[in-house]
PDB file of C-alpha atoms in Angstrom:
ATOM      1  CA  MET A   1      31.569-102.718-123.896  1.00  0.00           C
ATOM      2  CA  LYS A   2      30.544-100.381-121.105  1.00  0.00           C
ATOM      3  CA  ARG A   3      32.235-100.761-117.681  1.00  0.00           C
ATOM      4  CA  LEU A   4      30.552 -99.923-114.372  1.00  0.00           C
ATOM      5  CA  SER A   5      32.763 -98.429-111.794  1.00  0.00           C
ATOM      6  CA  LEU A   6      32.781 -99.475-108.240  1.00  0.00           C
ATOM      7  CA  PRO A   7      31.206 -96.191-106.788  1.00  0.00           C
ATOM      8  CA  THR A   8      28.504 -96.587-109.362  1.00  0.00           C
ATOM      9  CA  LEU A   9      27.719-100.168-108.296  1.00  0.00           C
ATOM     10  CA  VAL A  10      27.676 -99.229-104.616  1.00  0.00           C
ATOM     11  CA  LEU A  11      25.377 -96.237-105.278  1.00  0.00           C
ATOM     12  CA  ALA A  12      22.856 -98.390-107.230  1.00  0.00           C
ATOM     13  CA  THR A  13      22.918-101.009-104.526  1.00  0.00           C
ATOM     14  CA  ALA A  14      22.394 -98.565-101.904  1.00  0.00           C
ATOM     15  CA  MET A  15      19.401 -96.918-103.761  1.00  0.00           C
ATOM     16  CA  ALA A  16      17.841-100.310-104.475  1.00  0.00           C
ATOM     17  CA  THR A  17      17.997-101.216-100.746  1.00  0.00           C
ATOM     18  CA  VAL A  18      16.462 -97.909 -99.713  1.00  0.00           C
ATOM     19  CA  ALA A  19      13.822 -98.073-102.499  1.00  0.00           C
ATOM     20  CA  VAL A  20      12.451-101.391-101.213  1.00  0.00           C
ATOM     21  CA  PRO A  21      10.502-101.012 -97.765  1.00  0.00           C
ATOM     22  CA  ALA A  22      11.481-103.481 -94.997  1.00  0.00           C
ATOM     23  CA  ALA A  23       8.105-104.804 -94.701  1.00  0.00           C
ATOM     24  CA  ALA A  24       7.833-105.519 -98.349  1.00  0.00           C
ATOM     25  CA  GLN A  25      11.000-107.628 -98.210  1.00  0.00           C
ATOM     26  CA  ASN A  26       9.202-110.242 -95.940  1.00  0.00           C
ATOM     27  CA  LEU A  27       6.168-110.655 -98.275  1.00  0.00           C
ATOM     28  CA  THR A  28       5.731-113.806-100.299  1.00  0.00           C
ATOM     29  CA  ARG A  29       5.177-113.804-103.889  1.00  0.00           C
ATOM     30  CA  GLU A  30       1.610-114.816-103.495  1.00  0.00           C
ATOM     31  CA  GLN A  31       0.920-111.893-101.125  1.00  0.00           C
ATOM     32  CA  VAL A  32       2.435-109.327-103.542  1.00  0.00           C
ATOM     33  CA  LYS A  33       0.138-110.885-106.329  1.00  0.00           C
ATOM     34  CA  MET A  34      -2.951-110.495-103.988  1.00  0.00           C
ATOM     35  CA  ASP A  35      -1.996-106.796-103.116  1.00  0.00           C
ATOM     36  CA  ARG A  36      -1.581-106.084-106.820  1.00  0.00           C
ATOM     37  CA  ASP A  37      -4.838-107.687-107.693  1.00  0.00           C
ATOM     38  CA  ALA A  38      -6.661-105.893-104.984  1.00  0.00           C
ATOM     39  CA  PHE A  39      -5.058-102.557-106.037  1.00  0.00           C
ATOM     40  CA  LEU A  40      -5.875-103.138-109.693  1.00  0.00           C
ATOM     41  CA  ALA A  41      -9.436-103.936-108.794  1.00  0.00           C
ATOM     42  CA  LEU A  42      -9.845-100.502-107.213  1.00  0.00           C
ATOM     43  CA  MET A  43      -7.675 -98.433-109.457  1.00  0.00           C
ATOM     44  CA  ARG A  44      -7.102 -97.404-113.128  1.00  0.00           C
ATOM     45  CA  TRP A  45      -4.172 -95.517-114.614  1.00  0.00           C
ATOM     46  CA  ASP A  46      -5.503 -92.027-115.850  1.00  0.00           C
ATOM     47  CA  GLU A  47      -3.366 -91.095-119.025  1.00  0.00           C
ATOM     48  CA  LEU A  48      -4.341 -87.486-118.848  1.00  0.00           C
ATOM     49  CA  THR A  49      -3.221 -86.750-115.248  1.00  0.00           C
ATOM     50  CA  GLY A  50      -0.574 -89.311-115.130  1.00  0.00           C
ATOM     51  CA  MET A  51      -1.919 -90.863-111.743  1.00  0.00           C
ATOM     52  CA  TRP A  52      -3.668 -93.783-110.431  1.00  0.00           C
ATOM     53  CA  VAL A  53      -7.405 -93.031-109.844  1.00  0.00           C
ATOM     54  CA  LEU A  54     -10.328 -94.872-108.346  1.00  0.00           C
ATOM     55  CA  LYS A  55     -12.471 -96.665-110.886  1.00  0.00           C
ATOM     56  CA  SER A  56     -15.826 -95.496-111.466  1.00  0.00           C
ATOM     57  CA  ASN A  57     -18.424 -96.417-108.765  1.00  0.00           C
ATOM     58  CA  MET A  58     -15.664 -97.615-106.532  1.00  0.00           C
ATOM     59  CA  GLU A  59     -15.209 -96.443-102.862  1.00  0.00           C
ATOM     60  CA  PRO A  60     -11.851 -96.237-101.192  1.00  0.00           C
ATOM     61  CA  PRO A  61     -11.003 -98.804 -98.428  1.00  0.00           C
ATOM     62  CA  LYS A  62     -12.190 -97.731 -94.938  1.00  0.00           C
ATOM     63  CA  GLY A  63      -9.881 -95.221 -93.324  1.00  0.00           C
ATOM     64  CA  VAL A  64      -7.924 -94.157 -96.372  1.00  0.00           C
ATOM     65  CA  MET A  65      -7.847 -90.469 -96.831  1.00  0.00           C
ATOM     66  CA  SER A  66      -8.321 -88.990-100.251  1.00  0.00           C
ATOM     67  CA  ARG A  67      -5.474 -87.617-102.202  1.00  0.00           C
ATOM     68  CA  ALA A  68      -6.972 -84.145-101.876  1.00  0.00           C
ATOM     69  CA  GLU A  69      -7.009 -84.679 -98.126  1.00  0.00           C
ATOM     70  CA  VAL A  70      -3.307 -85.697 -97.948  1.00  0.00           C
ATOM     71  CA  LEU A  71      -2.203 -82.772-100.208  1.00  0.00           C
ATOM     72  CA  ALA A  72      -4.146 -80.424 -98.047  1.00  0.00           C
ATOM     73  CA  MET A  73      -2.320 -81.738 -94.971  1.00  0.00           C
ATOM     74  CA  ARG A  74       1.025 -81.001 -96.757  1.00  0.00           C
ATOM     75  CA  ASP A  75       0.060 -77.535 -97.943  1.00  0.00           C
ATOM     76  CA  GLN A  76      -0.969 -76.635 -94.362  1.00  0.00           C
ATOM     77  CA  PHE A  77       2.382 -77.765 -93.180  1.00  0.00           C
ATOM     78  CA  LEU A  78       3.976 -75.608 -95.741  1.00  0.00           C
ATOM     79  CA  ARG A  79       1.816 -72.698 -94.828  1.00  0.00           C
ATOM     80  CA  MET A  80       2.818 -72.859 -91.217  1.00  0.00           C
ATOM     81  CA  ASN A  81       6.511 -73.866 -91.492  1.00  0.00           C
ATOM     82  CA  VAL A  82       9.392 -72.545 -93.468  1.00  0.00           C
ATOM     83  CA  TYR A  83      12.647 -74.317 -94.367  1.00  0.00           C
ATOM     84  CA  ASP A  84      15.690 -72.771 -92.596  1.00  0.00           C
ATOM     85  CA  ASP A  85      18.921 -73.474 -94.571  1.00  0.00           C
ATOM     86  CA  THR A  86      21.133 -72.410 -91.537  1.00  0.00           C
ATOM     87  CA  VAL A  87      19.618 -75.073 -89.340  1.00  0.00           C
ATOM     88  CA  GLY A  88      18.678 -77.573 -92.079  1.00  0.00           C
ATOM     89  CA  SER A  89      15.238 -78.276 -91.000  1.00  0.00           C
ATOM     90  CA  TRP A  90      11.766 -76.922 -90.950  1.00  0.00           C
ATOM     91  CA  VAL A  91      10.961 -73.961 -88.522  1.00  0.00           C
ATOM     92  CA  PRO A  92       7.506 -73.030 -87.399  1.00  0.00           C
ATOM     93  CA  ILE A  93       6.232 -69.471 -88.123  1.00  0.00           C
ATOM     94  CA  LYS A  94       3.865 -67.460 -86.019  1.00  0.00           C
ATOM     95  CA  ALA A  95       1.261 -66.529 -88.692  1.00  0.00           C
ATOM     96  CA  PRO A  96       0.514 -68.539 -91.800  1.00  0.00           C
ATOM     97  CA  ARG A  97       1.994 -67.455 -94.896  1.00  0.00           C
ATOM     98  CA  ASP A  98       0.225 -66.832 -98.307  1.00  0.00           C
ATOM     99  CA  MET A  99       1.564 -69.352-100.521  1.00  0.00           C
ATOM    100  CA  SER A 100       0.193 -67.618-103.483  1.00  0.00           C
ATOM    101  CA  THR A 101       2.864 -64.812-103.157  1.00  0.00           C
ATOM    102  CA  LEU A 102       5.692 -67.415-103.757  1.00  0.00           C
ATOM    103  CA  THR A 103       7.035 -67.929-107.149  1.00  0.00           C
ATOM    104  CA  ARG A 104       6.380 -71.438-108.785  1.00  0.00           C
ATOM    105  CA  GLU A 105      10.132 -72.276-108.262  1.00  0.00           C
ATOM    106  CA  GLN A 106       9.898 -71.419-104.538  1.00  0.00           C
ATOM    107  CA  VAL A 107       6.772 -73.628-104.068  1.00  0.00           C
ATOM    108  CA  ASN A 108       8.473 -76.430-106.075  1.00  0.00           C
ATOM    109  CA  MET A 109      11.707 -76.153-103.944  1.00  0.00           C
ATOM    110  CA  GLU A 110       9.688 -76.176-100.547  1.00  0.00           C
ATOM    111  CA  THR A 111       7.696 -79.083-101.792  1.00  0.00           C
ATOM    112  CA  LEU A 112      10.685 -81.028-102.703  1.00  0.00           C
ATOM    113  CA  ARG A 113      12.331 -80.291 -99.488  1.00  0.00           C
ATOM    114  CA  PHE A 114       9.239 -81.427 -97.666  1.00  0.00           C
ATOM    115  CA  LEU A 115       9.007 -84.793 -99.640  1.00  0.00           C
ATOM    116  CA  MET A 116      12.681 -85.346 -98.954  1.00  0.00           C
ATOM    117  CA  MET A 117      12.087 -85.131 -95.228  1.00  0.00           C
ATOM    118  CA  TYR A 118       8.549 -86.580 -94.816  1.00  0.00           C
ATOM    119  CA  ARG A 119       6.640 -89.517 -96.246  1.00  0.00           C
ATOM    120  CA  TYR A 120       2.748 -90.227 -96.005  1.00  0.00           C
ATOM    121  CA  ASP A 121       2.032 -93.246 -93.893  1.00  0.00           C
ATOM    122  CA  GLU A 122      -1.279 -94.733 -94.919  1.00  0.00           C
ATOM    123  CA  SER A 123      -1.663 -96.955 -91.826  1.00  0.00           C
ATOM    124  CA  ARG A 124      -1.486 -94.008 -89.522  1.00  0.00           C
ATOM    125  CA  ASN A 125      -2.999 -91.373 -91.915  1.00  0.00           C
ATOM    126  CA  GLU A 126      -0.275 -88.991 -91.242  1.00  0.00           C
ATOM    127  CA  TRP A 127       3.025 -87.534 -92.518  1.00  0.00           C
ATOM    128  CA  ILE A 128       5.849 -88.896 -90.600  1.00  0.00           C
ATOM    129  CA  SER A 129       9.570 -87.990 -90.695  1.00  0.00           C
ATOM    130  CA  ARG A 130      12.021 -90.055 -92.876  1.00  0.00           C
ATOM    131  CA  MET A 131      14.697 -89.243 -90.199  1.00  0.00           C
ATOM    132  CA  ARG A 132      13.309 -91.885 -87.820  1.00  0.00           C
TER     133      ARG A 132
END
């Protein structure tokens, strides 16, 4: 029989609390089912890309940016900012950098740092800091 240590339980509880958004905690079961049904009416799982994509002949809801537009915003931020380890945050640079000159590992590291510090808010159509 396996035993869980106290630090493991505390870590798992903390991660579960962070993973569930505050707004989702107040939703009723019926609201969650309605949201799921609305999502599944618009989207399908694409096995080839491993992502949810719009079903054929379906338009995204009004005001929702496409995945390409959101990723372009992120890429623009990465071109105009560099992560400074000494400060521990993103620092703007004077001229845009050419991301194609970076190695794949450097691009992955910068993208991971960006996603750790920012999240995309669909209601505002912008990337917002997770530090708020």
